[in-house]
Coordinates of C-alpha atoms in Angstrom, one line a residue:
X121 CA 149.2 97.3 122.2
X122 CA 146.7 94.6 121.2
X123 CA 145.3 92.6 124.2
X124 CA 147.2 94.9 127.0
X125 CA 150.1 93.5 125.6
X126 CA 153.1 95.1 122.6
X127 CA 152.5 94.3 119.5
X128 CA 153.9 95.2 116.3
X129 CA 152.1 95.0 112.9
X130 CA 154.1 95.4 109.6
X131 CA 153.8 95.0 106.1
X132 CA 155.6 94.5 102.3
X133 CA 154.8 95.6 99.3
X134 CA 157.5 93.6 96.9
X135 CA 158.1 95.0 93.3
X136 CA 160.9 94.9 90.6
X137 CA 162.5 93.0 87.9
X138 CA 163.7 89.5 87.8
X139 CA 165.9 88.0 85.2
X140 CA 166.8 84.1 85.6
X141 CA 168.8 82.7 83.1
X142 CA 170.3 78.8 83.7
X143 CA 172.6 76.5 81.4
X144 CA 169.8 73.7 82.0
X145 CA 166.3 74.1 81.8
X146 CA 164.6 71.9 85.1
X147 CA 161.5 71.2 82.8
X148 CA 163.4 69.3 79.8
X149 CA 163.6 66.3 79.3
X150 CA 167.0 66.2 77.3
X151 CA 170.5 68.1 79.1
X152 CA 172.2 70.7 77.9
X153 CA 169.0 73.2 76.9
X154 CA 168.8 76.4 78.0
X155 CA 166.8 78.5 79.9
X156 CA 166.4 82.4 80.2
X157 CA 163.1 83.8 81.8
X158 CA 161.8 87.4 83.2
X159 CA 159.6 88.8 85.1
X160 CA 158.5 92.6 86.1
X161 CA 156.1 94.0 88.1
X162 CA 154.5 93.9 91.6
X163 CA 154.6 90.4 94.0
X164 CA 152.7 89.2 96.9
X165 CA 152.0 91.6 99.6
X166 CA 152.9 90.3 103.3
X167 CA 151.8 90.7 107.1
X168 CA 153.6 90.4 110.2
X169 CA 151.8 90.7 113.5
X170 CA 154.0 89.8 116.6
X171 CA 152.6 89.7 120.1
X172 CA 154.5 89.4 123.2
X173 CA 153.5 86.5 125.2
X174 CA 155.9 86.7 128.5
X175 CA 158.2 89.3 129.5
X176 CA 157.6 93.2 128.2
X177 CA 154.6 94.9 129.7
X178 CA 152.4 97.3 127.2
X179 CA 154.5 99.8 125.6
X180 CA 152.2 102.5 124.9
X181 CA 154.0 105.5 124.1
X182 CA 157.7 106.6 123.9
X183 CA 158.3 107.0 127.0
X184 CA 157.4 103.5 128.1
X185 CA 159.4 102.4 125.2
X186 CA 162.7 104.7 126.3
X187 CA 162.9 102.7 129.7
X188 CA 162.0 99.4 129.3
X189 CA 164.7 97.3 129.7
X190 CA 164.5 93.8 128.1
X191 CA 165.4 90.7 130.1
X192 CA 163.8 87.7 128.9
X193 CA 161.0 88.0 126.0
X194 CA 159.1 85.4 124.2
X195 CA 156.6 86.3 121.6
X196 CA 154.2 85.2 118.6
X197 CA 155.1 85.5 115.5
X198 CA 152.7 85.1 112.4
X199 CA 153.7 86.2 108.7
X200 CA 151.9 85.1 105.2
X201 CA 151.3 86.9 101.9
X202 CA 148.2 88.1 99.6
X203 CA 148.5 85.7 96.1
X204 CA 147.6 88.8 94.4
X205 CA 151.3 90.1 92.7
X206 CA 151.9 89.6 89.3
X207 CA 151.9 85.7 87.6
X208 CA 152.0 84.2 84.7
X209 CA 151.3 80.5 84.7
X210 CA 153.5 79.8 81.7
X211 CA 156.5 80.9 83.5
X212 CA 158.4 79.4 86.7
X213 CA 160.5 83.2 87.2
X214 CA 157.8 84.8 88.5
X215 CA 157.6 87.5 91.5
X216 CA 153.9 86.1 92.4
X217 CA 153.0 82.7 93.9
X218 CA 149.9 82.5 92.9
X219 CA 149.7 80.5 96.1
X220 CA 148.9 81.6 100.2
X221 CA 152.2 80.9 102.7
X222 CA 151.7 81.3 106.4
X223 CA 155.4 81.2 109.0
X224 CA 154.2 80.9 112.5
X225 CA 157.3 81.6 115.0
X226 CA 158.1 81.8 118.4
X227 CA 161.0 84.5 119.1
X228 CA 162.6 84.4 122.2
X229 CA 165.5 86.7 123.0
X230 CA 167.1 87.1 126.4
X231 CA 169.1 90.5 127.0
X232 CA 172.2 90.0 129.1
X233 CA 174.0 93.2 130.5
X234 CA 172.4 97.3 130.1
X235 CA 169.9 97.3 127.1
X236 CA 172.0 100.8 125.9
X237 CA 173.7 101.1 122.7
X238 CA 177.5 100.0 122.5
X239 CA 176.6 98.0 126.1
X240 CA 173.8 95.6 124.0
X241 CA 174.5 91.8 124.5
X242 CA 170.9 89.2 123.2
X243 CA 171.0 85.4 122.5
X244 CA 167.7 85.0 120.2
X245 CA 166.7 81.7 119.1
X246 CA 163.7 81.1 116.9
X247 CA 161.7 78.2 116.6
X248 CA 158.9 78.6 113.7
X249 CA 157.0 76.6 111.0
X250 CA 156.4 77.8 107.4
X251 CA 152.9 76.2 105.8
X252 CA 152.2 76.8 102.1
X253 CA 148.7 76.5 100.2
X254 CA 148.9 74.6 96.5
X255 CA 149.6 76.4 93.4
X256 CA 147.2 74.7 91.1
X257 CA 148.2 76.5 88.1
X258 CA 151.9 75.7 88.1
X259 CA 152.9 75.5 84.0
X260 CA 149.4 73.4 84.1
X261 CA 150.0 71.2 86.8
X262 CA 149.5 71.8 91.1
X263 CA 152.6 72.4 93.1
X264 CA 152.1 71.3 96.2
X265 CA 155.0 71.8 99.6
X266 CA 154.9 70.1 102.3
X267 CA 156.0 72.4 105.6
X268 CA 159.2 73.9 106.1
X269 CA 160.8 73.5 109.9
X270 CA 163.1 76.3 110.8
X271 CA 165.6 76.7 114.1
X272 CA 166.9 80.5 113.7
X273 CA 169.5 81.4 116.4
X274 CA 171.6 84.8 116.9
X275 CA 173.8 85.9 119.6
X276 CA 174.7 89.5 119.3
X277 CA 176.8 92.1 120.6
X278 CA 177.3 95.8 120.7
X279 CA 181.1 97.1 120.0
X280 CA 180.1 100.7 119.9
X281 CA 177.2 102.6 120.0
X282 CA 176.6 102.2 116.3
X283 CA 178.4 99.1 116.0
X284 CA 178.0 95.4 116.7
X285 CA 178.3 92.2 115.3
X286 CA 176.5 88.8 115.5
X287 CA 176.9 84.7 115.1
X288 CA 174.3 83.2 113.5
X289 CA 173.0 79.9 113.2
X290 CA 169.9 78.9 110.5
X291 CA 168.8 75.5 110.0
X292 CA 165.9 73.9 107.8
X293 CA 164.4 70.9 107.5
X294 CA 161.4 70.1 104.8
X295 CA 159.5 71.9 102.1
X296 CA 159.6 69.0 99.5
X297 CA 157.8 70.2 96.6
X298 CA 155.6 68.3 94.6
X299 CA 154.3 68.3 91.5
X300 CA 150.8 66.6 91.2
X301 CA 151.1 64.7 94.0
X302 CA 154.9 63.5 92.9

């Protein structure tokens, strides 16, 4: 719990090997060159904290988890990364940013029906707002984006106790990038 009310605190820790490899390089200025990049190592850490606002009381232990049952449940959602993973400013494949991203949500789910599995019914829909810091060592030059509007919806159902299914529904409006200023 965190303010007498459930929380839950997670984090990433993103790492591997990215190969990119186009018929047209996006930084030419003539068509038909090619471009081939890689990248190895560790990316940028991330954080999620999410903190109910309205509907679950504190969970504090197992057994306040095993009978709560959900009805309606709106929380706070806040994510971002660490610009500390692995970037080379020559590059555009990379698995850093070299730049700070924040996505500020608000989840709300409403449980229709027993909250047991194979009986589970939920209609989620989630507003939320992505905000990004500059790069200013993007190939030489500062990328800049402007904020990314998100509507994130989800209706899902239980078929079995370790089966259900879902219909989902993502749209996105925003995050123009720009490149000094252009």
């Amino acid at each position: 719990t965190l303010f007498d009310r459930t929380a839950i605190f997670g984090a990433t820790l993103l790492g591997g090997n990215l190969d990119v490899e186009s018929f047209e390089d996006p930084f030419s200025e003539g068509p038909g060159v090619g471009f081939k990049q890689a990248a190895h190592g560790f990316g940028d850490p991330g954080f999620q904290l999410t903190l109910n606002l309205f509907g679950a009381p504190a969970l504090r232990s197992l057994y306040d988890v095993s009978k709560y049952e959900p009805k309606a449940v709106l929380d706070i959602a806040v994510m971002g990364n660490i610009p500390i993973g692995k970037y080379d400013s020559d590059k555009v494949a990379n698995l850093g940013l070299n730049r700070w991203w924040t996505r500020i949500g608000l989840p709300f789910t409403y449980h229709i029906g027993p909250f047991v599995p194979g009986y589970r019914t939920s209609v989620e829909i989630t507003p939320s707002v992505f905000l990004f810091g500059s790069n200013d060592d993007f190939l030489g030059r500062t990328l800049g984006t402007d904020p990314l509007y998100q509507l994130e919806g989800h209706v899902t159902r239980d078929f079995a106790a370790k089966f259900f299914g879902s219909v989902d529904l993502l749209y996105r409006h925003g995050a123009l990038a720009k490149i000094d200023g252009n």
